[in-house]
Amino acid sequence: MKLRGLYAITDSTLLEGKFLSYVEAALEGGVTLLQYRDKSSDEARRLREAEALRDLCERYKTQLIINDDAELAARLNVGVHLGQTDGPLSPTRALLGSKAIIGSTCHAQLALAEQAAKEGASYVAFGRFFNSSTKPGAPSCSLGLLDDARRTLQLPICAIGGITLDNAAPLVAHGVDLLAVVHGLFGAESTTEVTRRARAFNELFKS
Ligand SMILES: Cc1ncc(COP(=O)(O)OP(=O)(O)O)c(N)n1
Ligand SMILES: Cc1nc(C(=O)O)sc1CCOP(=O)(O)O
Ligand SMILES: [Mg+2]
């Protein structure tokens, strides 16, 4: 499966009271990867929501990725995204198997991406590219890094951080395969607008 297009990421606060309807609206517009990102420690709710997303993703033939939690990903037989402090990649690859999608946060460091590639990552994520209300403290990253990464890496490249329909095109022009978006997608006023935005993000990959 080609990892290219919109990578939608949930936010439990932003999506409170409209979680599944907004996610389904995004899937309706086309989502390559959907990440369940919930930073709470409410295990029961996390399992319930992740199971609901897995069922929804099966219906829309979208790949579900769990943020941070390889055990939950293994339980649901889906992929995982790991940051630099979320645990080592190689044992996670052994746990989830060769076909699982495993993503790795590489901030603005090519060396981290090269290491992640050696350890079996399926894609590498760089960011943040723009100001992010979801994660304001994330270190920033420049478009120039994408050119180096494109030359060096054989893996799909994901960009994250403050991405909207107004600023995403240069990222794609600099070789990004996956646009990872929270607020620029789910910050919309209606499900109709979420679907429109998802479609428009996908259009950026067609030109
Ligand atoms: C696609 C994607 N890229 C980067 C991140 C950030 O991961 P991490 O650094 O572990 O931070 P948290 O998201 O866990 O706060 C991500 N989740 N997804
Ligand atoms: C979860 C996350 N990680 C980042 C990184 O740079 O590693 S930026 C970020 C937040 C992405 O949300 P939004 O699209 O609303 O900015
Ligand atoms: Mg993490």
mmCIF file of C-alpha atoms and ligand atoms in Angstrom:
data_model
loop_
_atom_site.group_PDB
_atom_site.id
_atom_site.type_symbol
_atom_site.label_atom_id
_atom_site.label_comp_id
_atom_site.label_asym_id
_atom_site.label_seq_id
_atom_site.Cartn_x
_atom_site.Cartn_y
_atom_site.Cartn_z
ATOM 1 C CA MET A 1 0.000 0.000 0.000
ATOM 2 C CA LYS A 2 1.318 3.417 -0.995
ATOM 3 C CA LEU A 3 1.562 5.823 1.940
ATOM 4 C CA ARG A 4 0.665 9.095 0.252
ATOM 5 C CA GLY A 5 -2.075 11.623 1.010
ATOM 6 C CA LEU A 6 -3.842 12.980 4.065
ATOM 7 C CA TYR A 7 -2.878 11.689 7.512
ATOM 8 C CA ALA A 8 -5.712 12.723 9.853
ATOM 9 C CA ILE A 9 -4.943 12.840 13.591
ATOM 10 C CA THR A 10 -7.628 12.950 16.263
ATOM 11 C CA ASP A 11 -7.581 15.270 19.269
ATOM 12 C CA SER A 12 -9.813 14.285 22.147
ATOM 13 C CA THR A 13 -10.399 17.843 23.364
ATOM 14 C CA LEU A 14 -11.074 19.343 19.945
ATOM 15 C CA LEU A 15 -13.402 16.475 19.017
ATOM 16 C CA GLU A 16 -15.314 16.268 22.299
ATOM 17 C CA GLY A 17 -18.994 15.548 21.588
ATOM 18 C CA LYS A 18 -18.406 15.029 17.847
ATOM 19 C CA PHE A 19 -15.631 12.435 17.781
ATOM 20 C CA LEU A 20 -17.026 9.765 15.451
ATOM 21 C CA SER A 21 -19.088 12.083 13.254
ATOM 22 C CA TYR A 22 -16.066 14.291 12.489
ATOM 23 C CA VAL A 23 -13.770 11.315 11.933
ATOM 24 C CA GLU A 24 -16.294 9.727 9.578
ATOM 25 C CA ALA A 25 -16.629 13.034 7.712
ATOM 26 C CA ALA A 26 -12.853 13.041 7.188
ATOM 27 C CA LEU A 27 -12.873 9.421 6.001
ATOM 28 C CA GLU A 28 -15.654 10.336 3.586
ATOM 29 C CA GLY A 29 -13.326 12.918 2.009
ATOM 30 C CA GLY A 30 -10.424 10.452 1.813
ATOM 31 C CA VAL A 31 -7.820 9.658 4.470
ATOM 32 C CA THR A 32 -4.701 7.555 3.856
ATOM 33 C CA LEU A 33 -3.835 7.130 7.550
ATOM 34 C CA LEU A 34 -5.920 7.928 10.632
ATOM 35 C CA GLN A 35 -4.080 8.351 13.932
ATOM 36 C CA TYR A 36 -5.847 7.931 17.252
ATOM 37 C CA ARG A 37 -4.042 10.456 19.491
ATOM 38 C CA ASP A 38 -5.326 10.622 23.026
ATOM 39 C CA LYS A 39 -2.930 11.770 25.740
ATOM 40 C CA SER A 40 -5.173 10.754 28.666
ATOM 41 C CA SER A 41 -4.646 7.761 30.908
ATOM 42 C CA ASP A 42 -8.262 6.584 30.756
ATOM 43 C CA GLU A 43 -7.487 3.076 29.489
ATOM 44 C CA ALA A 44 -11.119 1.962 29.179
ATOM 45 C CA ARG A 45 -12.111 4.964 27.093
ATOM 46 C CA ARG A 46 -9.003 4.666 24.965
ATOM 47 C CA LEU A 47 -9.792 1.029 24.180
ATOM 48 C CA ARG A 48 -13.447 1.827 23.432
ATOM 49 C CA GLU A 49 -12.609 4.730 21.115
ATOM 50 C CA ALA A 50 -9.783 2.894 19.374
ATOM 51 C CA GLU A 51 -12.078 -0.081 18.704
ATOM 52 C CA ALA A 52 -14.723 2.236 17.270
ATOM 53 C CA LEU A 53 -12.106 3.840 15.008
ATOM 54 C CA ARG A 54 -10.821 0.433 13.899
ATOM 55 C CA ASP A 55 -14.355 -0.561 12.823
ATOM 56 C CA LEU A 56 -14.873 2.748 11.024
ATOM 57 C CA CYS A 57 -11.499 2.456 9.294
ATOM 58 C CA GLU A 58 -12.332 -1.061 8.130
ATOM 59 C CA ARG A 59 -15.501 0.259 6.504
ATOM 60 C CA TYR A 60 -13.588 3.018 4.693
ATOM 61 C CA LYS A 61 -10.504 0.875 3.956
ATOM 62 C CA THR A 62 -8.303 3.321 5.870
ATOM 63 C CA GLN A 63 -5.294 2.284 7.982
ATOM 64 C CA LEU A 64 -5.584 3.049 11.699
ATOM 65 C CA ILE A 65 -2.479 4.105 13.651
ATOM 66 C CA ILE A 66 -2.385 4.340 17.451
ATOM 67 C CA ASN A 67 -0.236 7.098 18.916
ATOM 68 C CA ASP A 68 2.310 6.139 21.613
ATOM 69 C CA ASP A 69 0.812 2.774 22.610
ATOM 70 C CA ALA A 70 2.273 -0.302 20.899
ATOM 71 C CA GLU A 71 0.395 -2.657 23.243
ATOM 72 C CA LEU A 72 -2.962 -1.189 22.215
ATOM 73 C CA ALA A 73 -1.908 -1.335 18.556
ATOM 74 C CA ALA A 74 -0.983 -5.014 18.958
ATOM 75 C CA ARG A 75 -4.305 -5.734 20.655
ATOM 76 C CA LEU A 76 -6.236 -4.206 17.734
ATOM 77 C CA ASN A 77 -3.845 -5.461 15.057
ATOM 78 C CA VAL A 78 -3.198 -1.948 13.676
ATOM 79 C CA GLY A 79 -0.181 0.356 13.289
ATOM 80 C CA VAL A 80 1.544 2.618 15.792
ATOM 81 C CA HIS A 81 3.307 6.003 15.833
ATOM 82 C CA LEU A 82 6.268 6.334 18.196
ATOM 83 C CA GLY A 83 8.002 9.504 19.328
ATOM 84 C CA GLN A 84 11.603 9.586 20.494
ATOM 85 C CA THR A 85 10.575 8.754 24.072
ATOM 86 C CA ASP A 86 7.756 6.305 23.306
ATOM 87 C CA GLY A 87 9.862 3.144 23.202
ATOM 88 C CA PRO A 88 12.300 1.481 20.812
ATOM 89 C CA LEU A 89 11.364 0.680 17.202
ATOM 90 C CA SER A 90 12.952 -2.749 16.683
ATOM 91 C CA PRO A 91 11.058 -4.580 19.469
ATOM 92 C CA THR A 92 7.863 -2.846 18.317
ATOM 93 C CA ARG A 93 8.447 -4.162 14.786
ATOM 94 C CA ALA A 94 8.923 -7.630 16.286
ATOM 95 C CA LEU A 95 5.714 -7.237 18.296
ATOM 96 C CA LEU A 96 3.512 -5.968 15.445
ATOM 97 C CA GLY A 97 5.000 -7.958 12.580
ATOM 98 C CA SER A 98 6.543 -7.079 9.247
ATOM 99 C CA LYS A 99 3.353 -5.737 7.643
ATOM 100 C CA ALA A 100 2.367 -3.277 10.373
ATOM 101 C CA ILE A 101 2.718 0.449 9.722
ATOM 102 C CA ILE A 102 5.114 1.973 12.248
ATOM 103 C CA GLY A 103 5.844 5.698 12.177
ATOM 104 C CA SER A 104 8.660 7.560 13.886
ATOM 105 C CA THR A 105 8.902 11.194 15.004
ATOM 106 C CA CYS A 106 12.214 12.646 13.799
ATOM 107 C CA HIS A 107 11.669 16.351 14.654
ATOM 108 C CA ALA A 108 14.123 18.283 12.410
ATOM 109 C CA GLN A 109 16.899 15.687 12.440
ATOM 110 C CA LEU A 110 17.838 13.647 9.409
ATOM 111 C CA ALA A 111 20.048 11.400 11.559
ATOM 112 C CA LEU A 112 17.007 10.321 13.577
ATOM 113 C CA ALA A 113 15.215 9.437 10.335
ATOM 114 C CA GLU A 114 18.167 7.395 9.054
ATOM 115 C CA GLN A 115 18.262 5.514 12.354
ATOM 116 C CA ALA A 116 14.476 4.952 12.248
ATOM 117 C CA ALA A 117 14.764 3.582 8.717
ATOM 118 C CA LYS A 118 17.446 1.107 9.861
ATOM 119 C CA GLU A 119 15.248 -0.005 12.756
ATOM 120 C CA GLY A 120 12.266 -0.773 10.546
ATOM 121 C CA ALA A 121 10.090 2.342 10.453
ATOM 122 C CA SER A 122 7.442 2.473 7.712
ATOM 123 C CA TYR A 123 7.515 6.273 7.500
ATOM 124 C CA VAL A 124 9.348 9.122 9.179
ATOM 125 C CA ALA A 125 7.709 12.316 10.441
ATOM 126 C CA PHE A 126 9.338 15.765 10.490
ATOM 127 C CA GLY A 127 7.917 18.862 12.164
ATOM 128 C CA ARG A 128 6.684 21.161 13.257
ATOM 129 C CA PHE A 129 6.586 23.223 10.072
ATOM 130 C CA PHE A 130 4.205 25.977 11.227
ATOM 131 C CA ASN A 131 2.806 27.287 14.512
ATOM 132 C CA SER A 132 0.676 24.606 16.101
ATOM 133 C CA SER A 133 -2.076 25.231 18.633
ATOM 134 C CA THR A 134 -2.246 21.469 19.251
ATOM 135 C CA LYS A 135 1.438 21.194 20.204
ATOM 136 C CA PRO A 136 2.923 24.704 20.520
ATOM 137 C CA GLY A 137 6.156 23.466 22.144
ATOM 138 C CA ALA A 138 7.249 21.132 19.355
ATOM 139 C CA PRO A 139 10.659 22.051 17.869
ATOM 140 C CA SER A 140 10.458 23.748 14.488
ATOM 141 C CA CYS A 141 11.618 22.402 11.158
ATOM 142 C CA SER A 142 12.383 24.031 7.783
ATOM 143 C CA LEU A 143 11.463 23.165 4.205
ATOM 144 C CA GLY A 144 15.194 22.761 3.439
ATOM 145 C CA LEU A 145 15.326 19.630 5.592
ATOM 146 C CA LEU A 146 12.737 18.043 3.320
ATOM 147 C CA ASP A 147 15.022 18.390 0.293
ATOM 148 C CA ASP A 148 17.857 16.628 2.155
ATOM 149 C CA ALA A 149 15.467 13.975 3.448
ATOM 150 C CA ARG A 150 14.037 13.328 -0.027
ATOM 151 C CA ARG A 151 17.552 12.846 -1.435
ATOM 152 C CA THR A 152 18.668 10.549 1.389
ATOM 153 C CA LEU A 153 15.671 8.472 2.440
ATOM 154 C CA GLN A 154 13.766 5.757 0.609
ATOM 155 C CA LEU A 155 10.854 5.860 3.089
ATOM 156 C CA PRO A 156 7.621 7.873 2.871
ATOM 157 C CA ILE A 157 8.077 11.298 4.460
ATOM 158 C CA CYS A 158 5.394 12.799 6.685
ATOM 159 C CA ALA A 159 5.140 16.482 7.632
ATOM 160 C CA ILE A 160 3.323 17.703 10.747
ATOM 161 C CA GLY A 161 2.655 20.845 12.743
ATOM 162 C CA GLY A 162 0.269 23.692 11.962
ATOM 163 C CA ILE A 163 -0.552 22.424 8.478
ATOM 164 C CA THR A 164 -3.603 23.950 6.813
ATOM 165 C CA LEU A 165 -4.967 24.096 3.270
ATOM 166 C CA ASP A 166 -3.336 27.533 2.963
ATOM 167 C CA ASN A 167 0.227 26.437 3.740
ATOM 168 C CA ALA A 168 0.427 22.752 2.702
ATOM 169 C CA ALA A 169 1.257 23.013 -1.013
ATOM 170 C CA PRO A 170 4.990 23.851 -0.568
ATOM 171 C CA LEU A 171 5.410 20.788 1.656
ATOM 172 C CA VAL A 172 4.122 18.549 -1.122
ATOM 173 C CA ALA A 173 6.309 20.392 -3.652
ATOM 174 C CA HIS A 174 9.321 19.610 -1.424
ATOM 175 C CA GLY A 175 8.580 15.882 -1.519
ATOM 176 C CA VAL A 176 6.262 15.194 1.415
ATOM 177 C CA ASP A 177 4.166 12.030 1.020
ATOM 178 C CA LEU A 178 1.882 12.415 4.032
ATOM 179 C CA LEU A 179 0.344 15.599 5.440
ATOM 180 C CA ALA A 180 -0.431 14.989 9.121
ATOM 181 C CA VAL A 181 -3.134 17.364 10.304
ATOM 182 C CA VAL A 182 -5.190 17.901 13.458
ATOM 183 C CA HIS A 183 -6.585 21.429 13.681
ATOM 184 C CA GLY A 184 -6.398 22.259 9.979
ATOM 185 C CA LEU A 185 -8.840 19.417 9.387
ATOM 186 C CA PHE A 186 -10.884 18.895 12.564
ATOM 187 C CA GLY A 187 -11.022 22.558 13.597
ATOM 188 C CA ALA A 188 -13.833 22.974 11.049
ATOM 189 C CA GLU A 189 -17.307 24.253 11.949
ATOM 190 C CA SER A 190 -19.222 21.328 10.438
ATOM 191 C CA THR A 191 -18.884 17.772 9.155
ATOM 192 C CA THR A 192 -19.467 19.073 5.632
ATOM 193 C CA GLU A 193 -16.467 21.363 5.988
ATOM 194 C CA VAL A 194 -14.317 18.505 7.367
ATOM 195 C CA THR A 195 -15.134 16.438 4.274
ATOM 196 C CA ARG A 196 -14.403 19.381 1.978
ATOM 197 C CA ARG A 197 -11.041 19.973 3.634
ATOM 198 C CA ALA A 198 -10.084 16.280 3.440
ATOM 199 C CA ARG A 199 -10.864 16.261 -0.293
ATOM 200 C CA ALA A 200 -8.892 19.465 -0.813
ATOM 201 C CA PHE A 201 -5.831 18.085 1.027
ATOM 202 C CA ASN A 202 -5.913 15.046 -1.262
ATOM 203 C CA GLU A 203 -6.155 17.253 -4.351
ATOM 204 C CA LEU A 204 -2.728 18.698 -3.444
ATOM 205 C CA PHE A 205 -1.170 15.336 -4.284
ATOM 206 C CA LYS A 206 -2.687 15.210 -7.770
ATOM 207 C CA SER A 207 -0.979 18.180 -9.404
HETATM 208 C C1 LIG B 1 2.539 11.699 12.288
HETATM 209 C C2 LIG B 1 3.024 12.142 13.613
HETATM 210 N N1 LIG B 1 4.181 12.818 13.688
HETATM 211 C C3 LIG B 1 4.643 13.237 14.870
HETATM 212 C C4 LIG B 1 3.934 12.969 16.019
HETATM 213 C C5 LIG B 1 4.449 13.409 17.355
HETATM 214 O O1 LIG B 1 4.830 12.293 18.143
HETATM 215 P P1 LIG B 1 5.515 12.553 19.570
HETATM 216 O O2 LIG B 1 6.750 13.332 19.368
HETATM 217 O O3 LIG B 1 5.623 11.255 20.255
HETATM 218 O O4 LIG B 1 4.462 13.467 20.329
HETATM 219 P P2 LIG B 1 2.961 13.084 20.758
HETATM 220 O O5 LIG B 1 2.096 13.122 19.562
HETATM 221 O O6 LIG B 1 2.965 11.718 21.359
HETATM 222 O O7 LIG B 1 2.576 14.146 21.737
HETATM 223 C C6 LIG B 1 2.735 12.260 15.894
HETATM 224 N N2 LIG B 1 1.967 11.954 16.957
HETATM 225 N N3 LIG B 1 2.305 11.858 14.691
HETATM 226 C C1 LIG B 2 1.257 15.936 17.519
HETATM 227 C C2 LIG B 2 2.223 16.873 16.916
HETATM 228 N N1 LIG B 2 3.544 16.567 16.761
HETATM 229 C C3 LIG B 2 4.240 17.555 16.229
HETATM 230 C C4 LIG B 2 5.687 17.497 15.963
HETATM 231 O O1 LIG B 2 6.252 18.486 15.481
HETATM 232 O O2 LIG B 2 6.261 16.444 16.231
HETATM 233 S S1 LIG B 2 3.294 18.906 15.864
HETATM 234 C C5 LIG B 2 1.911 18.131 16.448
HETATM 235 C C6 LIG B 2 0.551 18.763 16.464
HETATM 236 C C7 LIG B 2 -0.151 18.647 15.124
HETATM 237 O O3 LIG B 2 -1.390 19.262 15.239
HETATM 238 P P1 LIG B 2 -1.821 20.502 14.331
HETATM 239 O O4 LIG B 2 -2.032 19.984 12.954
HETATM 240 O O5 LIG B 2 -3.124 20.973 14.953
HETATM 241 O O6 LIG B 2 -0.747 21.533 14.435
HETATM 242 MG MG MG B 3 4.328 10.195 21.336
#
